[in-house]
Short mmCIF file of C-alpha atoms in Angstrom, two decimals:
data_model
loop_
_atom_site.label_atom_id
_atom_site.label_comp_id
_atom_site.label_asym_id
_atom_site.label_seq_id
_atom_site.Cartn_x
_atom_site.Cartn_y
_atom_site.Cartn_z
CA MET A 133 -25.75 45.46 10.53
CA LEU A 134 -23.22 42.66 10.75
CA GLU A 135 -20.00 42.86 8.80
CA PRO A 136 -18.53 39.61 7.40
CA VAL A 137 -14.81 39.43 8.19
CA MET A 138 -12.00 36.91 8.27
CA TYR A 139 -9.40 36.90 11.01
CA THR A 140 -6.03 35.22 10.39
CA GLY A 141 -3.52 34.97 13.17
CA GLY A 142 -1.71 32.71 15.57
CA VAL A 143 -3.44 30.09 17.67
CA TYR A 144 -1.98 31.62 20.83
CA LYS A 145 -4.61 33.72 22.60
CA HIS A 146 -7.01 33.58 19.66
CA ASN A 147 -9.73 32.73 22.17
CA GLN A 148 -9.63 36.36 23.23
CA MET A 149 -10.78 37.29 19.75
CA VAL A 150 -13.56 34.68 19.82
CA GLU A 151 -14.78 35.95 23.16
CA LEU A 152 -14.59 39.58 22.15
CA VAL A 153 -16.69 38.99 19.03
CA GLU A 154 -19.26 37.00 20.99
CA ASP A 155 -19.42 39.68 23.67
CA LEU A 156 -20.01 42.32 21.04
CA GLY A 157 -22.99 40.36 19.76
CA GLY A 158 -21.22 38.99 16.70
CA TYR A 159 -20.96 35.37 15.60
CA ILE A 160 -18.12 32.95 14.89
CA LEU A 161 -19.21 30.99 11.83
CA GLN A 162 -16.19 28.83 11.20
CA LYS A 163 -12.91 28.15 12.89
CA ASN A 164 -10.04 26.46 11.06
CA VAL A 165 -6.89 25.68 12.96
CA MET A 166 -3.94 24.91 10.72
CA GLN A 167 -0.96 23.97 12.86
CA THR A 168 0.01 27.28 14.50
CA GLU A 169 -2.33 29.43 12.46
CA VAL A 170 -6.02 29.99 12.89
CA VAL A 171 -8.60 31.33 10.45
CA LEU A 172 -11.86 32.62 11.84
CA LEU A 173 -14.83 33.51 9.68
CA MET A 174 -17.05 35.78 11.68
CA LEU A 175 -19.81 38.34 11.60
CA VAL A 176 -19.06 41.48 13.59
CA PRO A 177 -21.45 44.39 14.31
CA ILE A 178 -20.34 47.13 11.95
CA ASN A 179 -20.17 49.77 14.70
CA ASP A 180 -17.69 47.70 16.70
CA MET A 181 -15.25 46.96 13.89
CA ALA A 182 -12.69 49.37 15.36
CA ILE A 183 -12.54 47.40 18.61
CA VAL A 184 -12.05 44.12 16.76
CA GLU A 185 -9.34 45.63 14.58
CA GLU A 186 -7.63 46.96 17.69
CA LYS A 187 -7.71 43.49 19.22
CA ALA A 188 -6.33 41.94 16.04
CA LYS A 189 -3.44 44.37 16.12
CA GLU A 190 -2.73 43.47 19.71
CA LEU A 191 -2.70 39.73 18.85
CA LEU A 192 -0.55 40.41 15.75
CA GLY A 193 -3.29 39.02 13.55
CA LYS A 194 -5.07 40.42 10.53
CA VAL A 195 -8.72 41.24 9.92
CA THR A 196 -9.88 41.33 6.31
CA ARG A 197 -13.33 41.79 4.83
CA ALA A 198 -14.77 38.56 3.47
CA PRO A 199 -18.04 39.49 1.79
CA LEU A 200 -18.78 35.91 0.76
CA THR A 201 -19.00 34.69 4.34
CA GLY A 202 -22.34 33.28 5.38
CA THR A 203 -23.79 32.98 1.90
CA GLU A 204 -24.92 30.10 -0.24
CA ILE A 205 -24.09 30.19 -3.93
CA ALA A 206 -25.32 27.95 -6.75
CA THR A 207 -22.73 27.34 -9.48
CA VAL A 208 -24.74 26.34 -12.48
CA ALA A 209 -23.37 24.44 -15.48
CA PRO A 210 -25.40 23.79 -18.61
CA THR A 211 -24.95 20.02 -18.05
CA LEU A 212 -22.88 17.59 -16.04
CA ALA A 213 -20.76 16.48 -19.00
CA TYR A 214 -17.03 16.53 -19.78
CA HIS A 215 -17.60 19.87 -21.45
CA HIS A 216 -17.93 21.61 -18.09
CA LEU A 217 -16.64 19.21 -15.46
CA PRO A 218 -14.48 18.64 -13.61
CA HIS A 219 -12.22 21.55 -14.26
CA LEU A 220 -13.89 24.87 -14.69
CA ASP A 221 -16.96 24.27 -12.56
CA CYS A 222 -15.17 22.64 -9.69
CA ASP A 223 -12.47 25.32 -9.76
CA VAL A 224 -15.05 28.07 -9.47
CA ALA A 225 -17.01 26.24 -6.78
CA GLU A 226 -13.91 25.46 -4.76
CA PHE A 227 -12.51 28.95 -5.04
CA LEU A 228 -15.74 30.53 -3.82
CA ARG A 229 -15.81 28.02 -0.99
CA LYS A 230 -12.34 29.08 0.06
CA GLN A 231 -13.62 32.64 0.19
CA GLY A 232 -16.13 31.63 2.83
CA SER A 233 -19.27 30.86 0.91
CA LYS A 234 -21.09 27.53 0.69
CA THR A 235 -21.38 26.49 -2.94
CA ASN A 236 -23.70 23.95 -4.45
CA MET A 237 -23.15 22.72 -7.98
CA VAL A 238 -26.17 22.47 -10.22
CA GLY A 239 -26.06 20.69 -13.58
CA LEU A 240 -29.05 21.45 -15.73
CA ALA A 241 -30.93 18.75 -17.58
CA ARG A 242 -31.49 20.74 -20.78
CA GLY A 243 -29.17 23.68 -20.43
CA VAL A 244 -27.26 23.16 -23.68
CA GLY A 245 -27.40 25.19 -26.86
CA LYS A 246 -28.31 28.79 -27.47
CA ARG A 247 -31.67 28.13 -29.10
CA ILE A 248 -32.72 24.92 -27.36
CA CYS A 249 -31.70 25.63 -23.76
CA GLN A 250 -34.35 25.37 -21.05
CA LEU A 251 -34.65 25.55 -17.30
CA THR A 252 -37.11 23.17 -15.65
CA ALA A 253 -39.45 24.39 -12.92
CA TYR A 254 -37.64 22.26 -10.36
CA GLU A 255 -34.23 23.63 -11.33
CA ARG A 256 -35.58 27.18 -11.21
CA ASP A 257 -37.01 26.71 -7.71
CA LEU A 258 -33.84 25.01 -6.50
CA ILE A 259 -31.62 27.81 -7.79
CA ASN A 260 -33.96 30.41 -6.29
CA GLU A 261 -33.28 28.96 -2.85
CA HIS A 262 -29.73 30.32 -2.98
CA ASP A 263 -28.37 33.80 -2.41
CA LEU A 264 -26.78 34.05 -5.84
CA ALA A 265 -26.33 31.95 -8.98
CA VAL A 266 -23.13 31.79 -11.03
CA PHE A 267 -23.83 30.62 -14.57
CA ILE A 268 -20.68 29.24 -16.13
CA LEU A 269 -20.98 29.68 -19.88
CA GLY A 270 -18.67 29.17 -22.80
CA ASN A 271 -16.41 30.74 -25.39
CA TYR A 272 -18.52 32.67 -27.86
CA GLU A 273 -19.95 36.12 -27.40
CA HIS A 274 -22.96 35.49 -29.62
CA CYS A 275 -23.89 32.30 -27.77
CA ILE A 276 -23.57 33.89 -24.32
CA ILE A 277 -25.82 36.79 -25.29
CA GLU A 278 -28.41 34.64 -27.05
CA LYS A 279 -28.48 32.12 -24.26
CA SER A 280 -28.81 34.76 -21.56
CA LYS A 281 -32.01 35.99 -23.18
CA ARG A 282 -33.91 32.85 -22.31
CA LEU A 283 -32.03 30.68 -19.80
CA TYR A 284 -32.53 32.73 -16.65
CA GLU A 285 -36.29 32.96 -16.92
CA GLY A 286 -37.93 32.99 -13.50
CA ILE A 287 -34.71 33.31 -11.50
CA GLU A 288 -35.18 36.01 -8.89
CA ILE A 289 -31.79 35.98 -7.20
CA PRO A 290 -28.76 37.91 -8.55
CA ILE A 291 -27.14 36.20 -11.54
CA VAL A 292 -23.41 36.36 -12.25
CA VAL A 293 -22.39 35.06 -15.67
CA THR A 294 -18.90 33.95 -16.67
CA GLY A 295 -17.55 33.44 -20.19
CA ALA A 296 -14.51 33.92 -22.41
CA PRO A 297 -15.06 37.30 -24.09
CA GLU A 298 -14.72 40.59 -22.23
CA LEU A 299 -18.26 41.94 -22.31
CA ARG A 300 -19.91 44.74 -20.43
CA THR A 301 -22.60 43.69 -18.00
CA GLU A 302 -25.14 45.79 -19.91
CA ASP A 303 -24.54 43.66 -23.01
CA VAL A 304 -25.52 40.44 -21.28
CA PRO A 305 -29.29 40.38 -20.90
CA ASN A 306 -30.78 39.55 -17.50
CA ALA A 307 -27.40 39.29 -15.79
CA THR A 308 -26.56 41.19 -12.61
CA ALA A 309 -22.87 41.03 -13.44
CA TYR A 310 -20.61 39.48 -16.06
CA VAL A 311 -17.02 38.29 -15.61
CA GLY A 312 -14.86 37.59 -18.66
CA ASN A 313 -11.71 35.55 -19.28
CA PHE A 314 -13.29 32.26 -18.26
CA GLY A 315 -14.84 30.34 -21.16
CA ARG A 316 -14.82 26.60 -21.52
CA ILE A 317 -11.51 25.69 -19.91
CA LEU A 318 -10.56 22.04 -19.76
CA HIS A 319 -7.58 22.29 -17.45
CA HIS A 320 -7.11 23.07 -13.81
CA MET A 321 -7.00 26.85 -13.30
CA ARG A 322 -3.68 27.39 -11.58
CA HIS A 323 -1.68 29.92 -13.60
CA SER A 324 -1.34 33.32 -12.03
CA GLU A 325 -3.58 35.07 -14.57
CA GLU A 326 -6.25 32.41 -14.17
CA LEU A 327 -6.12 32.83 -10.41
CA ARG A 328 -6.47 36.57 -10.93
CA THR A 329 -9.59 35.89 -12.98
CA LEU A 330 -11.01 33.85 -10.10
CA ASP A 331 -10.12 36.68 -7.70
CA LYS A 332 -11.99 39.03 -10.00
CA LEU A 333 -15.04 36.75 -9.86
CA ALA A 334 -14.96 36.69 -6.06
CA GLU A 335 -14.63 40.46 -6.03
CA VAL A 336 -17.61 40.94 -8.35
CA ILE A 337 -19.73 38.54 -6.32
CA GLY A 338 -18.67 40.35 -3.14
CA ALA A 339 -19.82 43.67 -4.62
CA VAL A 340 -23.18 42.13 -5.59
CA PHE A 341 -23.61 40.79 -2.06
CA ASP A 342 -22.75 44.17 -0.56
CA ASN A 343 -25.56 45.72 -2.56
CA VAL A 344 -27.97 43.01 -1.44
CA ARG A 345 -26.90 43.56 2.17
CA LYS A 346 -27.62 47.27 1.83
CA GLU A 347 -31.07 46.44 0.50
CA ILE A 348 -31.72 44.01 3.34
CA ALA A 349 -30.53 46.57 5.91
CA LYS A 350 -33.34 48.91 4.83
CA ASP A 351 -35.86 46.38 6.12
CA PRO A 352 -33.82 44.07 8.35
CA PRO A 353 -34.92 40.52 9.19
CA SER A 354 -36.65 40.14 12.57
CA VAL A 355 -33.98 37.63 13.54
CA ALA A 356 -30.44 37.45 12.22
CA PRO A 357 -29.71 34.18 10.35
CA PRO A 358 -26.67 33.35 12.54
CA ARG A 359 -28.96 33.68 15.56
CA ILE A 360 -31.32 31.08 14.02
CA LYS A 361 -28.31 28.82 13.48
CA LYS A 362 -27.19 29.23 17.08
CA GLU A 363 -30.62 28.49 18.53
CA ILE A 364 -31.07 25.38 16.37
CA GLU A 365 -27.65 24.10 17.39
CA GLU A 366 -28.58 24.55 21.03
CA GLN A 367 -32.14 23.28 20.93
CA VAL A 368 -32.25 20.55 18.27
CA GLN A 369 -29.88 17.82 19.43
CA GLU A 370 -30.13 15.74 16.27
CA ILE A 371 -28.30 18.33 14.21
CA ILE A 372 -25.04 17.22 15.84
CA ASP A 373 -25.44 13.78 14.27
CA SER A 374 -26.10 15.12 10.78
CA LEU A 375 -23.24 14.10 8.52
CA HIS A 376 -24.06 16.58 5.77
CA PRO A 377 -21.46 19.24 5.05
CA LEU A 378 -22.50 22.31 7.04
CA PRO A 379 -25.67 20.84 8.58
CA ILE A 380 -26.94 24.37 9.09
CA THR A 381 -26.01 26.46 6.10
CA LEU A 382 -26.22 30.19 6.50
CA GLN A 383 -27.81 32.34 3.87
CA MET A 384 -28.18 36.08 3.79
CA ASN A 385 -31.84 35.97 4.66
CA GLY A 386 -32.22 32.66 6.43
CA VAL A 387 -30.71 29.23 6.86
CA ARG A 388 -30.96 25.78 5.32
CA VAL A 389 -31.24 23.01 7.91
CA LYS A 390 -30.21 19.57 6.73
CA LEU A 391 -32.83 17.57 8.62
CA PRO A 392 -35.95 15.92 7.15
CA TYR A 393 -38.81 18.42 6.94
CA GLU A 394 -41.64 16.08 7.90
CA GLU A 395 -40.04 15.02 11.17
CA TYR A 396 -38.50 18.25 12.37
CA HIS A 397 -40.42 21.23 11.07
CA GLU A 398 -42.75 21.42 14.06
CA GLN A 399 -39.92 21.20 16.53
CA ILE A 400 -38.07 23.96 14.72
CA GLU A 401 -41.16 26.15 14.40
CA ASN A 402 -41.59 25.96 18.17
CA ILE A 403 -38.02 26.89 19.08
CA ARG A 404 -38.24 29.60 21.71
CA PHE A 405 -35.86 32.54 21.86
CA VAL A 406 -34.93 34.13 25.19
CA GLU A 407 -36.82 37.24 24.10
CA GLY A 408 -39.99 35.18 24.43
CA VAL A 409 -40.93 34.69 20.79
CA THR A 410 -40.98 31.42 18.88
CA MET A 411 -39.38 30.68 15.54
CA LYS A 412 -42.65 30.68 13.62
CA GLU A 413 -43.33 34.25 14.71
CA VAL A 414 -40.10 35.56 13.22
CA ALA A 415 -39.43 33.19 10.32
CA ARG A 416 -41.11 30.93 7.79
CA VAL A 417 -40.13 27.26 8.02
CA LEU A 418 -40.48 25.80 4.53
CA PRO A 419 -39.73 22.49 2.82
CA SER A 420 -36.61 22.85 0.67
CA LYS A 421 -36.33 21.67 -2.91
CA MET A 422 -32.97 20.19 -2.01
CA ARG A 423 -33.69 16.62 -0.85
CA ASN A 424 -36.16 16.85 2.04
CA PHE A 425 -34.31 19.56 3.89
CA ILE A 426 -35.77 22.52 5.71
CA LEU A 427 -35.45 26.09 4.49
CA ILE A 428 -35.94 28.88 6.99
CA ARG A 429 -36.60 32.38 5.74
CA ALA A 430 -36.48 35.19 8.30
CA LEU A 431 -39.44 37.57 8.15
CA PRO A 432 -38.60 41.26 7.63
CA LYS A 433 -39.18 43.82 10.34
CA SER A 434 -41.95 45.41 8.29
CA GLU A 435 -44.01 42.24 8.68
CA THR A 436 -43.44 41.49 12.37
CA GLY A 437 -42.86 44.98 13.70
CA PHE A 438 -39.87 44.05 15.84
CA VAL A 439 -36.28 42.85 15.67
CA ILE A 440 -34.83 40.54 18.31
CA MET B 43 3.60 19.02 -26.36
CA GLU B 44 4.66 17.99 -29.83
CA GLN B 45 3.51 20.64 -32.25
CA LEU B 46 1.04 19.66 -34.92
CA GLU B 47 2.11 20.61 -38.42
CA THR B 48 -1.06 22.58 -39.02
CA PHE B 49 -3.30 23.68 -36.21
CA ILE B 50 -5.75 26.37 -37.19
CA VAL B 51 -8.94 27.43 -35.46
CA GLU B 52 -10.84 29.92 -37.58
CA SER B 53 -13.78 31.91 -36.36
CA PRO B 54 -15.30 35.36 -36.79
CA ASP B 55 -15.11 35.54 -32.98
CA THR B 56 -11.37 35.84 -32.29
CA VAL B 57 -11.55 35.44 -28.52
CA GLY B 58 -13.70 32.34 -28.97
CA ALA B 59 -11.23 30.92 -31.49
CA LYS B 60 -8.36 31.40 -29.06
CA THR B 61 -10.14 29.67 -26.18
CA THR B 62 -11.30 26.88 -28.46
CA LYS B 63 -7.70 26.31 -29.52
CA VAL B 64 -6.60 25.96 -25.89
CA LEU B 65 -9.57 23.67 -25.28
CA ILE B 66 -8.59 21.40 -28.18
CA GLN B 67 -4.96 21.30 -27.02
CA ASP B 68 -6.07 20.32 -23.52
CA THR B 69 -8.36 17.58 -24.75
CA LEU B 70 -5.78 16.09 -27.11
CA ALA B 71 -3.17 16.14 -24.35
CA ASP B 72 -5.60 14.56 -21.85
CA LEU B 73 -6.30 11.66 -24.17
CA SER B 74 -2.72 11.49 -25.49
CA LEU B 75 -3.74 12.05 -29.07
CA ASN B 76 -1.06 14.56 -30.01
CA ARG B 77 0.93 12.10 -32.06
CA VAL B 78 -2.11 10.73 -33.80
CA ILE B 79 -3.16 13.95 -35.48
CA GLY B 80 -0.94 15.34 -38.21
CA ARG B 81 -2.87 18.36 -39.36
CA LEU B 82 -5.93 19.95 -37.84
CA LYS B 83 -8.31 22.63 -39.04
CA VAL B 84 -11.36 23.86 -37.21
CA PHE B 85 -13.95 26.39 -38.27
CA VAL B 86 -16.52 27.81 -35.88
CA ASP B 87 -19.25 30.31 -36.60
CA PRO B 88 -21.47 30.75 -33.55
CA VAL B 89 -23.96 32.93 -35.42
CA GLU B 90 -24.83 30.35 -38.08
CA PRO B 91 -24.27 28.17 -35.86
CA VAL B 92 -21.77 25.62 -37.16
CA PHE B 93 -18.72 23.78 -35.88
CA ILE B 94 -16.45 22.03 -38.37
CA PHE B 95 -13.61 19.81 -37.22
CA THR B 96 -11.25 18.23 -39.77
CA ALA B 97 -7.99 16.42 -39.21
CA LEU B 98 -5.51 14.20 -41.02
CA LEU B 99 -4.46 11.21 -38.96
CA ARG B 100 -1.21 9.28 -38.49
CA LEU B 101 -2.36 6.06 -36.97
CA GLY B 102 0.84 4.08 -36.69
CA THR B 103 0.87 0.34 -36.12
CA PRO B 104 -1.85 -1.89 -37.59
CA ALA B 105 -3.56 -4.72 -35.72
CA ILE B 106 -1.39 -7.32 -33.99
CA ARG B 107 -2.25 -10.93 -34.82
CA LEU B 108 -1.20 -14.09 -33.03
CA LYS B 109 1.14 -15.16 -35.88
CA ASP B 110 3.10 -11.93 -35.40
CA PHE B 111 4.56 -13.01 -32.10
CA ALA B 112 4.04 -16.78 -31.81
CA LYS B 113 4.44 -20.07 -33.68
CA VAL B 114 1.10 -21.85 -34.05
CA GLU B 115 1.34 -25.57 -34.83
CA MET B 116 -0.65 -28.76 -34.56
CA GLY B 117 -0.19 -30.47 -31.25
CA SER B 118 1.30 -33.92 -30.69
CA LEU B 119 0.13 -36.60 -33.10
CA GLY B 120 -3.27 -38.15 -32.43
CA LYS B 121 -4.37 -35.49 -29.94
CA ASP B 122 -6.95 -32.83 -30.69
CA GLU B 123 -4.88 -29.85 -29.76
CA VAL B 124 -3.14 -26.75 -31.08
CA ARG B 125 0.23 -25.78 -29.69
CA ILE B 126 1.19 -22.12 -29.44
CA GLU B 127 4.78 -21.21 -28.80
CA LEU B 128 5.23 -17.61 -27.78
CA GLN B 129 8.24 -15.67 -28.98
CA ARG B 130 7.40 -12.53 -27.06
CA GLU B 131 5.50 -12.38 -23.81
CA ALA B 132 4.19 -8.84 -24.18
CA HIS B 133 0.69 -9.81 -25.26
CA THR B 134 0.23 -12.98 -23.18
CA VAL B 135 -2.42 -11.58 -20.86
CA LYS B 136 -4.61 -10.34 -23.67
CA LEU B 137 -4.07 -13.56 -25.62
CA LEU B 138 -5.10 -15.74 -22.69
CA ASN B 139 -8.21 -13.67 -22.10
CA LYS B 140 -9.20 -14.04 -25.73
CA LEU B 141 -8.57 -17.79 -25.70
CA TRP B 142 -10.51 -18.30 -22.48
CA GLU B 143 -13.40 -16.41 -23.92
CA LYS B 144 -13.38 -18.40 -27.12
CA TYR B 145 -12.59 -21.96 -25.99
CA GLY B 146 -13.35 -21.90 -22.26
CA LYS B 147 -10.85 -22.07 -19.41
CA ASP B 148 -11.00 -25.89 -19.26
CA ASN B 149 -9.60 -26.21 -22.75
CA ILE B 150 -6.53 -24.04 -22.27
CA GLU B 151 -3.37 -25.35 -20.71
CA GLN B 152 -0.08 -23.61 -20.15
CA PRO B 153 2.51 -26.24 -19.32
CA ASP B 154 5.36 -23.79 -19.70
CA LYS B 155 5.76 -20.02 -19.56
CA LYS B 156 5.99 -19.74 -23.31
CA ILE B 157 3.77 -22.62 -24.37
CA ILE B 158 0.00 -22.62 -24.54
CA VAL B 159 -1.99 -25.69 -25.57
CA VAL B 160 -5.54 -25.27 -26.83
CA LYS B 161 -7.72 -28.38 -26.87
CA THR B 162 -9.65 -28.09 -30.09
CA ASP B 163 -9.85 -29.51 -33.58
CA PRO B 164 -6.38 -28.64 -35.01
CA ILE B 165 -7.25 -28.99 -38.68
CA LYS B 166 -9.99 -26.39 -38.53
CA GLU B 167 -8.56 -24.09 -35.92
CA VAL B 168 -4.84 -23.69 -36.68
CA ASP B 169 -5.40 -21.10 -39.39
CA VAL B 170 -8.08 -19.31 -37.42
CA LEU B 171 -5.76 -19.02 -34.45
CA ARG B 172 -2.89 -17.74 -36.56
CA GLU B 173 -5.03 -14.84 -37.76
CA LEU B 174 -6.54 -14.13 -34.34
CA VAL B 175 -6.37 -10.38 -33.64
CA ILE B 176 -4.90 -9.77 -30.21
CA GLU B 177 -4.67 -6.06 -30.13
CA GLU B 178 -5.98 -3.28 -32.29
CA PRO B 179 -4.09 -0.09 -31.46
CA GLN B 180 -5.72 1.71 -34.36
CA ALA B 181 -9.25 0.95 -33.23
CA GLU B 182 -8.38 2.01 -29.70
CA VAL B 183 -6.96 5.29 -30.91
CA LEU B 184 -10.02 5.93 -33.06
CA ASP B 185 -12.24 5.27 -30.04
CA ARG B 186 -10.33 7.85 -28.06
CA LEU B 187 -10.43 10.28 -30.94
CA ILE B 188 -14.21 10.00 -31.20
CA ASP B 189 -14.41 10.51 -27.44
CA ALA B 190 -12.32 13.67 -27.76
CA VAL B 191 -14.11 15.18 -30.71
CA ALA B 192 -17.70 14.12 -30.26
CA LEU B 193 -17.91 14.19 -26.48
CA ARG B 194 -15.51 16.88 -25.42
CA ILE B 195 -14.62 19.34 -28.17
CA ILE B 196 -17.81 19.96 -30.13
CA PRO B 197 -20.10 22.28 -28.15
CA GLU B 198 -22.76 20.27 -26.40
CA GLY B 199 -25.71 22.07 -27.87
CA PHE B 200 -24.65 21.11 -31.40
CA ARG B 201 -26.63 17.92 -31.59
CA VAL B 202 -27.14 17.64 -35.34
CA ARG B 203 -23.98 16.07 -36.64
CA LYS B 204 -22.41 14.53 -39.71
CA HIS B 205 -19.16 12.70 -39.52
CA GLU B 206 -16.70 10.84 -41.68
CA LEU B 207 -14.05 8.65 -40.17
CA SER B 208 -11.32 6.61 -41.82
CA THR B 209 -7.82 5.56 -40.93
CA SER B 210 -6.48 8.64 -42.70
CA HIS B 211 -8.87 11.42 -41.76
CA ILE B 212 -11.67 12.56 -39.50
CA LEU B 213 -14.37 15.08 -40.37
CA PHE B 214 -17.13 16.38 -38.13
CA VAL B 215 -19.77 18.94 -38.97
CA ALA B 216 -22.08 19.87 -36.12
CA SER B 217 -24.81 22.41 -35.58
CA GLU B 218 -27.83 23.20 -33.50
CA ASP B 219 -30.01 23.40 -36.61
CA THR B 220 -30.33 21.34 -39.76
CA LEU B 221 -27.00 21.01 -41.54
CA LYS B 222 -26.57 23.05 -44.71
CA PRO B 223 -24.88 21.42 -47.71
CA GLU B 224 -22.42 24.31 -48.02
CA TRP B 225 -21.05 23.56 -44.55
CA ILE B 226 -20.32 19.99 -45.55
CA ALA B 227 -18.73 21.26 -48.79
CA LYS B 228 -16.63 23.67 -46.74
CA ALA B 229 -15.52 20.83 -44.47
CA LYS B 230 -14.47 18.74 -47.48
CA GLU B 231 -12.61 21.72 -48.91
CA MET B 232 -10.75 22.20 -45.60
CA LEU B 233 -9.77 18.56 -45.67
CA GLU B 234 -8.61 18.81 -49.28
CA SER B 235 -6.49 21.87 -48.55
CA MET B 236 -4.74 19.96 -45.78
CA ARG B 237 -4.14 17.04 -48.12
CA ARG B 238 -2.55 19.43 -50.64
CA GLU B 239 -0.33 20.86 -47.90
CA GLU B 240 0.69 17.34 -46.97
CA GLU B 241 1.65 16.52 -50.55
CA ASN B 242 3.66 19.70 -51.00
CA ALA B 243 5.47 19.33 -47.71
#
């Protein structure tokens, strides 16, 4: 199992860390150099964490767990109106992005009201393509509970709900977790208590992801998503020219490739791994609901019988 | 922020009332409407569901007309023109835009910084021009107020609405379902109570 961690330290000799992680069979997902400091988001094999921590100590850097790394989250607002944007939704999306996840904002067409809210089939399918959905709801307890009864119909991924009142997760129907102290806020969240609320949200989402990871580990994917990313980067040249943010977005159980499906799906299906298998033997290459992108879902070991 | 004389958000849901209060403060500050509203009372019951917004307004300056800042006279004898002599230049840009729109650019001349000549029939147009409205601060403020209340404050799902708007007050009743007469009565009562407070103050 791979552990998502963040390394912060000096630029000097940080290559040693990169090389160590790669040698251990881990992956470097993102590298940000800020003047003399470097931030690495990486996946490290859980059994080798001690070695990486040792190395970090030697380089006077710090390794922290970053459970949001390598995930794709949908932040869902009832609509794209002044009521929800720009402040609250963008704050949540940006904060989760800073924690290492890729966030996509979804504004529903008919998400308003507690009695009249609806989710269209397209929206449902689009949200289901993510690892987790954050529903950003409003101020009133009654509305949040009533709305939760019907709005999440058909969503199969974990759902985290935010709102103003402090409710227990059990009180919010169909939600995997609930985080209070949000509500409909029309200013930039920058006070210390508001930042603490955002921290709390990241923490809750991290805990949800840890549970999902444990579930996945019971029947691991035949190929690790970062491995799919690496092979595509090496074998499909056109991905370098893609101007989309994160042309290959990692998810917990696959990747999203931002190339047109019709033109590239065959090429991607036929990517060959050094172990001798092709992509279509270890993963399903599907058309994504987002534009005409490609969604790759790794097959579990129980289906293929092997892990590469 | 300048404090409103009355600013009450009532609701059976206390947490909701508190967040709604912050939300209203933010919106009014964003659209610089703090000085416009004198007293404000809001009632929210999410179970019913109903949202009532009432406020007494202080609108300040009325519309500005051309005669307020310029002398409008007939032009030189025998010529079909109106001569406008500006006393203040503050509104010149808006004035010129209005004149261009009305008479066409060809018919407007500005021989001097403070003098504008309009080529038109002076007998008919002098009085019209004197009363020409250049700026309507009140209307602008009301536009912003509607923007704040109808588009930002009232919960989006509350699509059934009744409103009253005048230069002295604003009243909004909104719900997801058909409006009940008692809600409207309650809204009027809230407005009345604020009026009484105003008189006694």
